[in-house]
Short mmCIF file of C-alpha atoms and ligand atoms in Angstrom, two decimals:
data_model
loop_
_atom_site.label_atom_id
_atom_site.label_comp_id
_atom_site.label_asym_id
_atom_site.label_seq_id
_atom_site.Cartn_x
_atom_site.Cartn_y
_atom_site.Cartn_z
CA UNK A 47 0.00 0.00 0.00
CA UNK A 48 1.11 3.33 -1.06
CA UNK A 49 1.90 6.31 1.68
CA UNK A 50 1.49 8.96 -0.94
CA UNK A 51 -1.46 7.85 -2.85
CA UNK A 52 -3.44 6.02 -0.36
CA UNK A 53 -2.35 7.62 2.96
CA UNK A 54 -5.71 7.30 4.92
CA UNK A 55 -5.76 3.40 4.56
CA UNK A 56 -1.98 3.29 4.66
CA UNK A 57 -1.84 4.69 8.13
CA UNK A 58 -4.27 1.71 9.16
CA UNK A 59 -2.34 -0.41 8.12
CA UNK A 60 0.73 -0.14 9.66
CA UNK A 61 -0.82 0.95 13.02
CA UNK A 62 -1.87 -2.97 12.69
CA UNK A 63 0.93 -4.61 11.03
CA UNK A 64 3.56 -2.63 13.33
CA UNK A 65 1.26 -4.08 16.37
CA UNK A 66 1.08 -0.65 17.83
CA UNK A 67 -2.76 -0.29 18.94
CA UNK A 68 -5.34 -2.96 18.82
CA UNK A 69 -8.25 -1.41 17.05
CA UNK A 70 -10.92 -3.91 18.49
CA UNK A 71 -11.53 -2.65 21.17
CA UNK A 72 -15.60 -2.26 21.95
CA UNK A 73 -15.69 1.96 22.08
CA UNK A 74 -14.37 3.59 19.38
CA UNK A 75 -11.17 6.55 19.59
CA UNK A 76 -9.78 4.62 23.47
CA UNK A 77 -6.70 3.18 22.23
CA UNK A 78 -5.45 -0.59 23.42
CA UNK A 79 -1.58 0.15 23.04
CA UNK A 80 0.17 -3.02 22.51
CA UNK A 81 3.68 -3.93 24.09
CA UNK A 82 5.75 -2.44 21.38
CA UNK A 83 3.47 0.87 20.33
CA UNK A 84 3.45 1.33 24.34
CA UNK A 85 7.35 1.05 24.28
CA UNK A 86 8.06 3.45 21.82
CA UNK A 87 5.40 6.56 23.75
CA UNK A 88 7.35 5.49 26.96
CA UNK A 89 10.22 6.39 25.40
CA UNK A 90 8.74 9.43 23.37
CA UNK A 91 7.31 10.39 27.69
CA UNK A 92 11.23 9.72 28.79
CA UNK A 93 12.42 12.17 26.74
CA UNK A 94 9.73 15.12 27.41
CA UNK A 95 10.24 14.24 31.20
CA UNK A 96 13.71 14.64 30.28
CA UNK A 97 13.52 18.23 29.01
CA UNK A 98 10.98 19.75 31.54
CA UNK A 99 13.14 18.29 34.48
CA UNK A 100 16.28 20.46 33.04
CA UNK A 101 14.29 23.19 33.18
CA UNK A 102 12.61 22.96 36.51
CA UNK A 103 9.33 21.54 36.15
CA UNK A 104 8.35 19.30 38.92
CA UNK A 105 6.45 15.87 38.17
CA UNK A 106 2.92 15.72 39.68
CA UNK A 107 -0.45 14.13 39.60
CA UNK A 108 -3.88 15.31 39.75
CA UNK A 109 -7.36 13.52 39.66
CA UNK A 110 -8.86 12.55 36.97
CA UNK A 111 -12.00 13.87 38.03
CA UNK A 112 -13.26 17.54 38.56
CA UNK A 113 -16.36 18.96 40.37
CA UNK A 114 -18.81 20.82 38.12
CA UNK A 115 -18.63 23.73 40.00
CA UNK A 116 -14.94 24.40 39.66
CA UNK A 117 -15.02 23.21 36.19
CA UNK A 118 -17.45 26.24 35.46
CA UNK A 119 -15.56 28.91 36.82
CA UNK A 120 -14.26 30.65 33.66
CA UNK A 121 -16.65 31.30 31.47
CA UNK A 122 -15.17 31.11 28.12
CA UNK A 123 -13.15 27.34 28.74
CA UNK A 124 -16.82 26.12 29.35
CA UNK A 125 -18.10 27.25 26.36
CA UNK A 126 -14.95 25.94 24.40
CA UNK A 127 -15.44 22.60 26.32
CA UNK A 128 -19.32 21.86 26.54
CA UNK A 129 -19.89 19.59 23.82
CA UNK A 130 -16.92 17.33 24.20
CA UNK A 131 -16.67 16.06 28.00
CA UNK A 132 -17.58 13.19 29.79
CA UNK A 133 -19.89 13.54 32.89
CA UNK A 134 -19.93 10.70 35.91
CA UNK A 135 -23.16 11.89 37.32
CA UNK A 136 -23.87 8.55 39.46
CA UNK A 137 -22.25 6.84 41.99
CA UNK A 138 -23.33 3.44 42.30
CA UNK A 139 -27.10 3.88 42.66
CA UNK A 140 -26.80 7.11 43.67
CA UNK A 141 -27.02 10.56 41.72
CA UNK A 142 -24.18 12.94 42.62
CA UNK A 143 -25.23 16.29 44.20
CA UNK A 144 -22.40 17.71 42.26
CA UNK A 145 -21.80 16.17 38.75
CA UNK A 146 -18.23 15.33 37.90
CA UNK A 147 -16.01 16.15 34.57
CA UNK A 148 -13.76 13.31 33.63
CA UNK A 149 -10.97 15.77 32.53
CA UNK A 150 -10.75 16.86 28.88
CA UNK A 151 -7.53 18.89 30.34
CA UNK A 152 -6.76 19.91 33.59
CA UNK A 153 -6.52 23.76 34.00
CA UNK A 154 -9.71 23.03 36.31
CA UNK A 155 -7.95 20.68 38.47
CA UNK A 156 -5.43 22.45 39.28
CA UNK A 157 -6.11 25.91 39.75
CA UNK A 158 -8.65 25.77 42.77
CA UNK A 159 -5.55 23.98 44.27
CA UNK A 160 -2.61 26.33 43.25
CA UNK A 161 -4.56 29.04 44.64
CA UNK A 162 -3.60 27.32 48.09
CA UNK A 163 0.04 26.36 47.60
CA UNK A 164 0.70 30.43 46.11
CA UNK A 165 1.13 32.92 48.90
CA UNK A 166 3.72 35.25 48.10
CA UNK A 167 6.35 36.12 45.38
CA UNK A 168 8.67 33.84 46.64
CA UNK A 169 6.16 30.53 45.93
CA UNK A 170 6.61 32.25 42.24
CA UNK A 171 7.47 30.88 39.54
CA UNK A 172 5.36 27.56 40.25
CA UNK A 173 6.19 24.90 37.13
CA UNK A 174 4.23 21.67 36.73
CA UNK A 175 3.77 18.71 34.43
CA UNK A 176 2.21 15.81 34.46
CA UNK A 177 1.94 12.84 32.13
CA UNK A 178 -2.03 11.65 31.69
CA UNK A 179 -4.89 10.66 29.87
CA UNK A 180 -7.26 13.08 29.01
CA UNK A 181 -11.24 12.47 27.50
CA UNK A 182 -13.02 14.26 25.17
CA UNK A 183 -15.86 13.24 23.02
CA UNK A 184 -14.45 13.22 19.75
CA UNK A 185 -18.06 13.41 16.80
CA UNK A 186 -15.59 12.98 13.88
CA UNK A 187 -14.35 9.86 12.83
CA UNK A 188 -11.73 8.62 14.99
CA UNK A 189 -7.85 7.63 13.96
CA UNK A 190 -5.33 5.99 16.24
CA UNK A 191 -3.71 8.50 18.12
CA UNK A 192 -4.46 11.35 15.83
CA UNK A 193 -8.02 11.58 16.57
CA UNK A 194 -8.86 10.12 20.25
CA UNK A 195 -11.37 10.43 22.77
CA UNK A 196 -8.81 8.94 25.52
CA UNK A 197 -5.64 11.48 24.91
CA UNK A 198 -2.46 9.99 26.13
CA UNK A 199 -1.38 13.68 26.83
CA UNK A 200 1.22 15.60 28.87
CA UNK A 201 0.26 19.19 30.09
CA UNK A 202 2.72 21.77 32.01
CA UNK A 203 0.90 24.88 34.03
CA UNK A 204 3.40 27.65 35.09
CA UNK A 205 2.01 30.98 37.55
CA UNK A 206 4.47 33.92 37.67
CA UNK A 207 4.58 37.62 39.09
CA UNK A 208 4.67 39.21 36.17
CA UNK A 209 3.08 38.85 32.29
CA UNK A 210 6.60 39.54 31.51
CA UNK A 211 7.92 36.15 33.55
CA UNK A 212 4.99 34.47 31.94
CA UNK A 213 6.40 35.40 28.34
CA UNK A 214 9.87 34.33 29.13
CA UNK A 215 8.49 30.97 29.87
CA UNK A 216 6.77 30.57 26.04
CA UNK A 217 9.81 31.40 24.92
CA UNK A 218 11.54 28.47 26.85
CA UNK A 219 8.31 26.01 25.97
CA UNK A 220 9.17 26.73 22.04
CA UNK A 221 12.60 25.92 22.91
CA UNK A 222 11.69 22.52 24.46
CA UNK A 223 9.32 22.11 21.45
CA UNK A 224 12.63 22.61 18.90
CA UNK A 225 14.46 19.96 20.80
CA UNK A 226 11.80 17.30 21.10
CA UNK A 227 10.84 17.69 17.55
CA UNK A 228 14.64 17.46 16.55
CA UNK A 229 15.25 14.15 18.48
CA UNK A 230 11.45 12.88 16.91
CA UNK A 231 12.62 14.53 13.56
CA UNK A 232 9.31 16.12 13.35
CA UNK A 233 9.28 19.44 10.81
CA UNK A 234 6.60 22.38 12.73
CA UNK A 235 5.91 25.70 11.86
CA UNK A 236 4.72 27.94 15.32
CA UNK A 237 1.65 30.08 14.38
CA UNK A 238 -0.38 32.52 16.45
CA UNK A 239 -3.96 31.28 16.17
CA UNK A 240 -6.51 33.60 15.32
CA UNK A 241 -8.74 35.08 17.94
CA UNK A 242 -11.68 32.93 17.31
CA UNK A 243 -9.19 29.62 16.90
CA UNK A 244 -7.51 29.91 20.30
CA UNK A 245 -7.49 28.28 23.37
CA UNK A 246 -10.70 28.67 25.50
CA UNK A 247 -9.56 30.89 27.64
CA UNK A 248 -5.95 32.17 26.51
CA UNK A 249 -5.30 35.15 26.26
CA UNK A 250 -3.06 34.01 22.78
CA UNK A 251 -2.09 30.49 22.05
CA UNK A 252 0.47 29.40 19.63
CA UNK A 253 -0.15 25.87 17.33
CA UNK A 254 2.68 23.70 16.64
CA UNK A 255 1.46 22.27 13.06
CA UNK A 256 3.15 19.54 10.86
CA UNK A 257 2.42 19.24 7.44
CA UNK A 258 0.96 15.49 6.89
CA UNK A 259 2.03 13.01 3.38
CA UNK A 260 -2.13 14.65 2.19
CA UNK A 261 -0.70 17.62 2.62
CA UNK A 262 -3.42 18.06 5.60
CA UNK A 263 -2.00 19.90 8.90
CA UNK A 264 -1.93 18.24 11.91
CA UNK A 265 -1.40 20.32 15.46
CA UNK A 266 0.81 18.39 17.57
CA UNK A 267 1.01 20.48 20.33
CA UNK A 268 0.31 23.87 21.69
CA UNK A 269 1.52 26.74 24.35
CA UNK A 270 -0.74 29.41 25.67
CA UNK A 271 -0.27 32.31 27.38
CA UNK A 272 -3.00 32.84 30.10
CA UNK A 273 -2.40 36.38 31.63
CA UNK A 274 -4.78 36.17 34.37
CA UNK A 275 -7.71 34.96 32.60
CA UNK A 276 -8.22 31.86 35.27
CA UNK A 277 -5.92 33.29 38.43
CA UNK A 278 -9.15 36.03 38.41
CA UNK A 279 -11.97 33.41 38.44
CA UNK A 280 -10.05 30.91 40.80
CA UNK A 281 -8.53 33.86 42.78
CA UNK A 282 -4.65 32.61 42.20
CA UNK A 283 -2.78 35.44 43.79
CA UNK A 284 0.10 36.43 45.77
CA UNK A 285 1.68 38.77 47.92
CA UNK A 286 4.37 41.14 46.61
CA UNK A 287 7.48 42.68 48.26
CA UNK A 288 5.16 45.54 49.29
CA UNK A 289 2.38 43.68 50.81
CA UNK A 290 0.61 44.09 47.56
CA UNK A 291 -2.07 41.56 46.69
CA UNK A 292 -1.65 40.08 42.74
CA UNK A 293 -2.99 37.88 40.31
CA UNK A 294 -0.69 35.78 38.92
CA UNK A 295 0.19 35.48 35.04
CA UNK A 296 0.22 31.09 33.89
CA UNK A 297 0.65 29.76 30.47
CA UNK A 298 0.03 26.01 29.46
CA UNK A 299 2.24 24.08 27.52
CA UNK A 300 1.02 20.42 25.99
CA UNK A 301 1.60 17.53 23.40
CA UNK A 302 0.01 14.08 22.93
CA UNK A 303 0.18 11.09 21.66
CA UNK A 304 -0.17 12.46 18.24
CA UNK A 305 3.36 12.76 18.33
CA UNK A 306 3.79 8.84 17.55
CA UNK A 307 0.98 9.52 14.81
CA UNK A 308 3.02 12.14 13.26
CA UNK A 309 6.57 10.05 13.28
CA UNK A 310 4.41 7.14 11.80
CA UNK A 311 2.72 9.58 8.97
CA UNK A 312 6.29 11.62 8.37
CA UNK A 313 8.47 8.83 8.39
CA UNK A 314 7.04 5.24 7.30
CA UNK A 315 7.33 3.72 3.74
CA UNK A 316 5.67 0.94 1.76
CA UNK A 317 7.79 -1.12 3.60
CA UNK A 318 6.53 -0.08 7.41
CA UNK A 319 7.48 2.27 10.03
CA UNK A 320 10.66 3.99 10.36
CA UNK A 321 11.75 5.06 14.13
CA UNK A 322 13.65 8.40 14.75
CA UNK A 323 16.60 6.11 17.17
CA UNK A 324 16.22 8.29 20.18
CA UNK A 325 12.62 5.77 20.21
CA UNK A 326 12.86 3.40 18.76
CA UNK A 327 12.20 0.07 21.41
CA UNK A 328 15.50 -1.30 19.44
CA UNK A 329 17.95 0.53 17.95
CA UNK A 330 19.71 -1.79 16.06
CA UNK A 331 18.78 -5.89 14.87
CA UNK A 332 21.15 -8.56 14.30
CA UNK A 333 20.47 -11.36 11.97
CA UNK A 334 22.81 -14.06 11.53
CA UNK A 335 23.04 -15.41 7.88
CA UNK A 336 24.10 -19.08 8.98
CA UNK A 337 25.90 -21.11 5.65
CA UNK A 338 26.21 -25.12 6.18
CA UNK A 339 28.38 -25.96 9.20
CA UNK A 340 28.86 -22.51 10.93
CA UNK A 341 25.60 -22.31 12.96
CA UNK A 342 27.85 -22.74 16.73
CA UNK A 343 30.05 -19.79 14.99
CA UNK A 344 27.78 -16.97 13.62
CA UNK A 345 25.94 -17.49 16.80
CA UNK A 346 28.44 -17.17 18.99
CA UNK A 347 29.50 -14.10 17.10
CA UNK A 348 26.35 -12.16 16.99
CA UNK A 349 25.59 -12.86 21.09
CA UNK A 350 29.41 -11.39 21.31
CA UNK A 351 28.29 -8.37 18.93
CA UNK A 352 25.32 -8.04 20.81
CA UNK A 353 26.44 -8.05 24.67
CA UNK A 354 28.96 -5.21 22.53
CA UNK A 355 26.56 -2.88 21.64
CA UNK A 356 24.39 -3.40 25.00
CA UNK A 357 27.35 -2.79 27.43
CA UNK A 358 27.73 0.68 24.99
CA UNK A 359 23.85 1.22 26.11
CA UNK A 360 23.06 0.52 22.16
CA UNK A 361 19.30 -1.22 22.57
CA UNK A 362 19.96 -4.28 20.63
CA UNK A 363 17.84 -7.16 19.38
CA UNK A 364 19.29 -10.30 17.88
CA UNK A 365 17.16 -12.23 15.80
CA UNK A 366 17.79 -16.23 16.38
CA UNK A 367 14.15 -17.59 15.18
CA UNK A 368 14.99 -20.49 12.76
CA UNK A 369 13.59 -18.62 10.33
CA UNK A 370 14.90 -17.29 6.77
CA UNK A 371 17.16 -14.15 6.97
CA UNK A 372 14.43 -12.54 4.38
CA UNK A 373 11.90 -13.14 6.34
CA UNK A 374 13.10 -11.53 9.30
CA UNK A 375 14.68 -8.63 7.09
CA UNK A 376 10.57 -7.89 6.71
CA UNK A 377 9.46 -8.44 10.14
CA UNK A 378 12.04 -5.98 11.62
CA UNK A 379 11.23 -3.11 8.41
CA UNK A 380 7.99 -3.27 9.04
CA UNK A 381 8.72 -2.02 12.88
CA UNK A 382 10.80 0.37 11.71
CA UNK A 383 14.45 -0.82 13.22
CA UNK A 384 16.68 2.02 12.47
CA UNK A 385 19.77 -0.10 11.82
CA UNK A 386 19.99 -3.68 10.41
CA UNK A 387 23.31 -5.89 11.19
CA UNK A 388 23.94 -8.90 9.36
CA UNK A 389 26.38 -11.06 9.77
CA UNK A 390 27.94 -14.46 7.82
CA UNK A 391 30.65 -16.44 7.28
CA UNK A 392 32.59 -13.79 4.78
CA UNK A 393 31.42 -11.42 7.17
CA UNK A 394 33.44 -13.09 9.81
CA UNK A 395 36.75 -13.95 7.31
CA UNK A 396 36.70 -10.23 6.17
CA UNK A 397 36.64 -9.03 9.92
CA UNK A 398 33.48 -6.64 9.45
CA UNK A 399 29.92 -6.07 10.07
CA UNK A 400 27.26 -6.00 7.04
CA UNK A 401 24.54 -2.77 8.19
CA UNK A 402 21.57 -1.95 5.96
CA UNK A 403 20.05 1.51 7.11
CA UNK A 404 16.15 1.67 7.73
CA UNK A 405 15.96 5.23 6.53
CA UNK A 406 17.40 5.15 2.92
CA UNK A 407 18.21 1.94 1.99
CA UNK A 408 22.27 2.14 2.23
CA UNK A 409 24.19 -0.65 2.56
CA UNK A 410 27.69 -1.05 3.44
CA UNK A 411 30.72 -2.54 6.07
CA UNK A 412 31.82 -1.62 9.30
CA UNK A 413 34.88 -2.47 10.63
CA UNK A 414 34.27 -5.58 13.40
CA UNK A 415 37.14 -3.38 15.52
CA UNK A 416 35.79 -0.46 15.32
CA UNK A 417 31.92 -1.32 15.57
CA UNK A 418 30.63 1.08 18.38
CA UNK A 419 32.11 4.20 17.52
CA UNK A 420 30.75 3.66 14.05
CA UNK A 421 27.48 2.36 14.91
CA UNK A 422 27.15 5.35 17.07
CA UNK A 423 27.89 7.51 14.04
CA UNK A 424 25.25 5.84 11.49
CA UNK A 425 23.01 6.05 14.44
CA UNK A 426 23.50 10.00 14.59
CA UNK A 427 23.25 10.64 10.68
CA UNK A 428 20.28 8.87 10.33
CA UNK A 429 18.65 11.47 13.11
CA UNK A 430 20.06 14.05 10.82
CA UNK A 431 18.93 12.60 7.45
CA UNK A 432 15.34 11.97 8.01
CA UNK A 433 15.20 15.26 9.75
CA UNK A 434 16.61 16.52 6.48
CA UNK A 435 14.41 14.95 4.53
CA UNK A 436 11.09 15.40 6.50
CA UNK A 437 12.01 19.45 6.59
CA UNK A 438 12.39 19.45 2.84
CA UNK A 439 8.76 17.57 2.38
CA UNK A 440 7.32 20.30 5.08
CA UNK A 441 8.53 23.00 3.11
CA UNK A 442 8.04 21.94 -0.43
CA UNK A 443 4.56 21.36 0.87
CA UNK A 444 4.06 25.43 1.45
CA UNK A 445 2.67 27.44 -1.31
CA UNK A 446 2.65 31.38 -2.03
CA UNK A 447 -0.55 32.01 -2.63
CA UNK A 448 -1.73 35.36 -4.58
CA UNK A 449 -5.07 34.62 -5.42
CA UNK A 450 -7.67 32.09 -3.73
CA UNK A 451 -8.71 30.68 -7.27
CA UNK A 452 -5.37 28.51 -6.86
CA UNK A 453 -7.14 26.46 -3.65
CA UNK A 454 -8.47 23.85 -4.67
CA UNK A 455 -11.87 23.44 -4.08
CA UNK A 456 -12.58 19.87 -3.39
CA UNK A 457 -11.37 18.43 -0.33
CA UNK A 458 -9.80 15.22 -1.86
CA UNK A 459 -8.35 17.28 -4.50
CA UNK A 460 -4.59 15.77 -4.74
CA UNK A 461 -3.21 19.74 -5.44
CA UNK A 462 -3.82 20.79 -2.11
CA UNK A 463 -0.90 22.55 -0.12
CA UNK A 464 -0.74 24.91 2.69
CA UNK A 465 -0.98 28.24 1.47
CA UNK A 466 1.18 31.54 3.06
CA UNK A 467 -0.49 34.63 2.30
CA UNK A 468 -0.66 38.44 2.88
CA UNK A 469 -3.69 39.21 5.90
CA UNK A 470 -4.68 42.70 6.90
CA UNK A 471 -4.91 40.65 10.30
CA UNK A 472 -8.78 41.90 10.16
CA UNK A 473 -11.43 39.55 11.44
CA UNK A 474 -14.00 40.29 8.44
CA UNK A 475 -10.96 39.42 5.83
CA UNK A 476 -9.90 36.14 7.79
CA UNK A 477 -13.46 35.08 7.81
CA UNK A 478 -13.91 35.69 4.49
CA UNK A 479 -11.35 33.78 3.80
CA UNK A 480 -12.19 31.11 5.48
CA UNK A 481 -15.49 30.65 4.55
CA UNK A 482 -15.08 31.34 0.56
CA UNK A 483 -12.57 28.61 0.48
CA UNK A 484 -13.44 26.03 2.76
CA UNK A 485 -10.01 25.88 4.66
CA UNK A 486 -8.70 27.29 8.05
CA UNK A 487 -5.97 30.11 8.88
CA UNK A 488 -3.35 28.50 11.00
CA UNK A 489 -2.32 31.53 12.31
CA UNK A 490 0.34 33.87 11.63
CA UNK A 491 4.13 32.74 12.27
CA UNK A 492 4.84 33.60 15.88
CA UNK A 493 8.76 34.59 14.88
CA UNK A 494 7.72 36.99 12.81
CA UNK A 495 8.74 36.10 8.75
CA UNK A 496 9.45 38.91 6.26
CA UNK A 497 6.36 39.81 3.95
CA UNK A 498 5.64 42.62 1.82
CA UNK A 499 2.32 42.26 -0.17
CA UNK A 500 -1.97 42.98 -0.07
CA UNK A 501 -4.10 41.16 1.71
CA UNK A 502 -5.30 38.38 -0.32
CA UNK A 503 -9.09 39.76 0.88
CA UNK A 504 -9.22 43.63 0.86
CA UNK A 505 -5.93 44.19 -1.36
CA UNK A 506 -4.68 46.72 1.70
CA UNK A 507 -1.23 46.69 1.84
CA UNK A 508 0.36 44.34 4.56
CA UNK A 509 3.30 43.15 6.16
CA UNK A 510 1.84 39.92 7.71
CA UNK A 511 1.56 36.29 6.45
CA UNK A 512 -0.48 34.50 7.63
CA UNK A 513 -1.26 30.02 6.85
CA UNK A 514 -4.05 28.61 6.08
CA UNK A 515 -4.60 24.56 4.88
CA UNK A 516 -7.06 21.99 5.53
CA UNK A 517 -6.67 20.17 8.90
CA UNK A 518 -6.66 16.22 9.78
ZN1 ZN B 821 -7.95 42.51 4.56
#
């Protein structure tokens, strides 16, 4: 099946053949990860722990479910969240006095609660994350972990003194966003949502969007800046050096599963998945090609070469089924092995190691004396090559657009890019927009690109881009 041409049923079918999620589960969009799907988010989770840990977030855990009352405290995250939660409104036989919200994210949760731990300046900055599940009831058609109604999801709440503390920490958030989409080598682009696309809530929120193999756009994650739109409603506030009573300013920072989705969508072939090696559950696979009367010898060979590479904290499978070398070769493509070894009896005479690379196909030697250093290397460039190669799909996939009559209008229409664009930045014109052509504005880029044109609506002379493209 073809990634390009077929992507929808493509993406189905590695999900299954991978043995990442078990789709039979009896209620549709709640995932049943399997053992090596599960592995690689654990790792994908290690790594995000990782990065907020270096930067002084502290791990906690809240309860899954919230009180109505606090849940309706700001008015606007209501709204934005009405028709997509889950209520518990029994308990056992008995109807709650106070419904409960099984958390579609957990602002909510929290915020009655930070409100107690904040007392003065010095409680400030407060940094959070935790690592969850999140429910929301999800009307379109569901896709594993793209389009869920349980969210494998992690979500970090700051407070600060100031809206100018508050800014300094979206500006570290984007930073942890470069690194983990580096390591996943996951292309973005970071674009101000509009006004009416924003977080409910926020006072701005910023999209981190990845151009899918349809040429769809996918949001993968998203930081928002709060000011004191929920510290007023759940009275967070502190004292400052003067005895002065303050609100404090929060942003949000979060990313989900859809992360796996993405490095599935960006990365497979025909052939399977292809893992990024920071997550990949193995690294690197051994196969021994055994000839006639040199099974005792390969094998002893590859368990040496493995124990190698595991004492150099290489994750290593060998391959020993009694099974064709072929056969395997498949087995471990379709999972998406970065690095295949092989080795065989002129393997062993020559003093080297065969490798076949996951990501492009190369073939070549290493050096049996030399193997870690150089399996560390190929491990490295193929981070950097399919980063290289996913960036140049990303931005091959963005059009200058100077008139709308260049979108396509049907939505299967094979043409379709994301299109950049000059925007007055006026509501009217971006609804317009919107509405005429059947696609949404992203946002405008939130590093500020240079643009010199008309608005594609009004013709008024502009300086700001802004994206638009059909979304998964
Ligand atoms: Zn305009």
């Amino acid at each position: 099946m073809s990634r390009l041409n077929n992507y929808n049923e493509w993406y189905l079918d590695i999900v299954e053949k991978a043995q990442l999620s078990d789709k039979r589960y009896p209620i549709k969009g709640m995932n049943v990860w399997m053992p090596y799907g599960w592995k690689i988010m654990t790792f994908i989770d290690r790594y995000i722990r990782e990065k907020l840990d270096a930067t002084n977030h502290c791990e906690v855990s809240f309860p899954l479910l919230i009180p109505e009352t606090e849940f309706k405290k700001e008015k606007d995250h209501i709204k934005g969240f009405d028709s997509e939660v889950y209520w518990v409104t029994h308990a056992g036989l008995d109807e709650l006095d106070v419904k409960l919200v099984i958390r579609p994210t957990s602002e909510t949760a929290m915020y009655p609660i930070f409100s107690l731990w904040i007392r003065s300046h010095q409680d400030l900055p407060l940094k959070i994350y935790q690592i969850v599940n999140t429910f929301r009831y999800e009307t379109k058609q569901t896709r594993p972990f793209i389009r869920m109604r349980e969210i494998h999801f992690f979500e970090s709440h700051t407070c600060h003194d100031t809206e100018k503390d508050a800014q300094k920490q979206i500006e570290e958030d984007l930073e942890i966003v470069k690194d983990i989409a580096n390591k996943l080598c996951i292309p973005y682009c970071l674009l101000k949502r509009t006004d009416w696309d924003k977080f409910p809530g926020a006072y701005y929120t910023v999209g981190i969007d990845t151009v899918m193999p349809n040429h769809k756009v996918l949001q993968i994650g998203s930081v928002h800046h709060y000011r004191t739109n929920f510290s007023e409603p759940y009275n967070i506030m502190y004292e400052d050096e003067n005895g002065e009573h303050k609100y404090v300013h929060q942003t949000t920072y979060g990313m989900s599963e859809r992360l796996l989705g993405v490095v599935i969508s960006v990365h497979g072939d025909d052939k399977g998945l292809c893992l990024p090696p920071l997550i990949a559950p193995f690294e690197v696979v051994i196969i021994p090609i055994f000839g006639k009367n040199n099974k005792k010898e390969i094998s002893e060979a590859t368990v040496k070469i493995k124990n190698e590479l595991e004492m150099a904290n290489i994750r290593t499978k060998l391959d020993n089924r009694n099974d064709r070398p072929g056969s395997k070769y498949y087995d471990w493509e379709i999972k998406g092995v970065p690095l295949r070894l092989e080795l065989g009896a002129r393997d062993i005479d020559n003093n080297v190691v065969t490798f076949v690379r996951r990501d492009n196909g190369e073939r070549g030697t290493i050096n049996a004396s030399s193997l870690i250093p150089e399996i560390k290397s190929i491990l490295a460039d193929i981070t950097r090559s399919m980063n290289d190669k996913a960036w140049k799909f990303h931005n091959d996939a963005i059009f200058d657009l100077k008139t709308t009559s260049d979108i396509p209008k049907d939505e299967e229409d094979s043409k379709l890019m994301v299109y950049r664009f000059g925007w007055c930045g006026c509501p009217e014109c971006g609804h317009k927009f919107e509405d005429d052509n059947n696609i949404k504005i992203l946002g405008t880029p939130y590093f500020s690109e240079s643009y010199d044109g008309e608005c594609i609506i009004c013709g008024k002379k502009t300086k700001t881009s802004a994206y638009a493209a059909r979304t998964m």
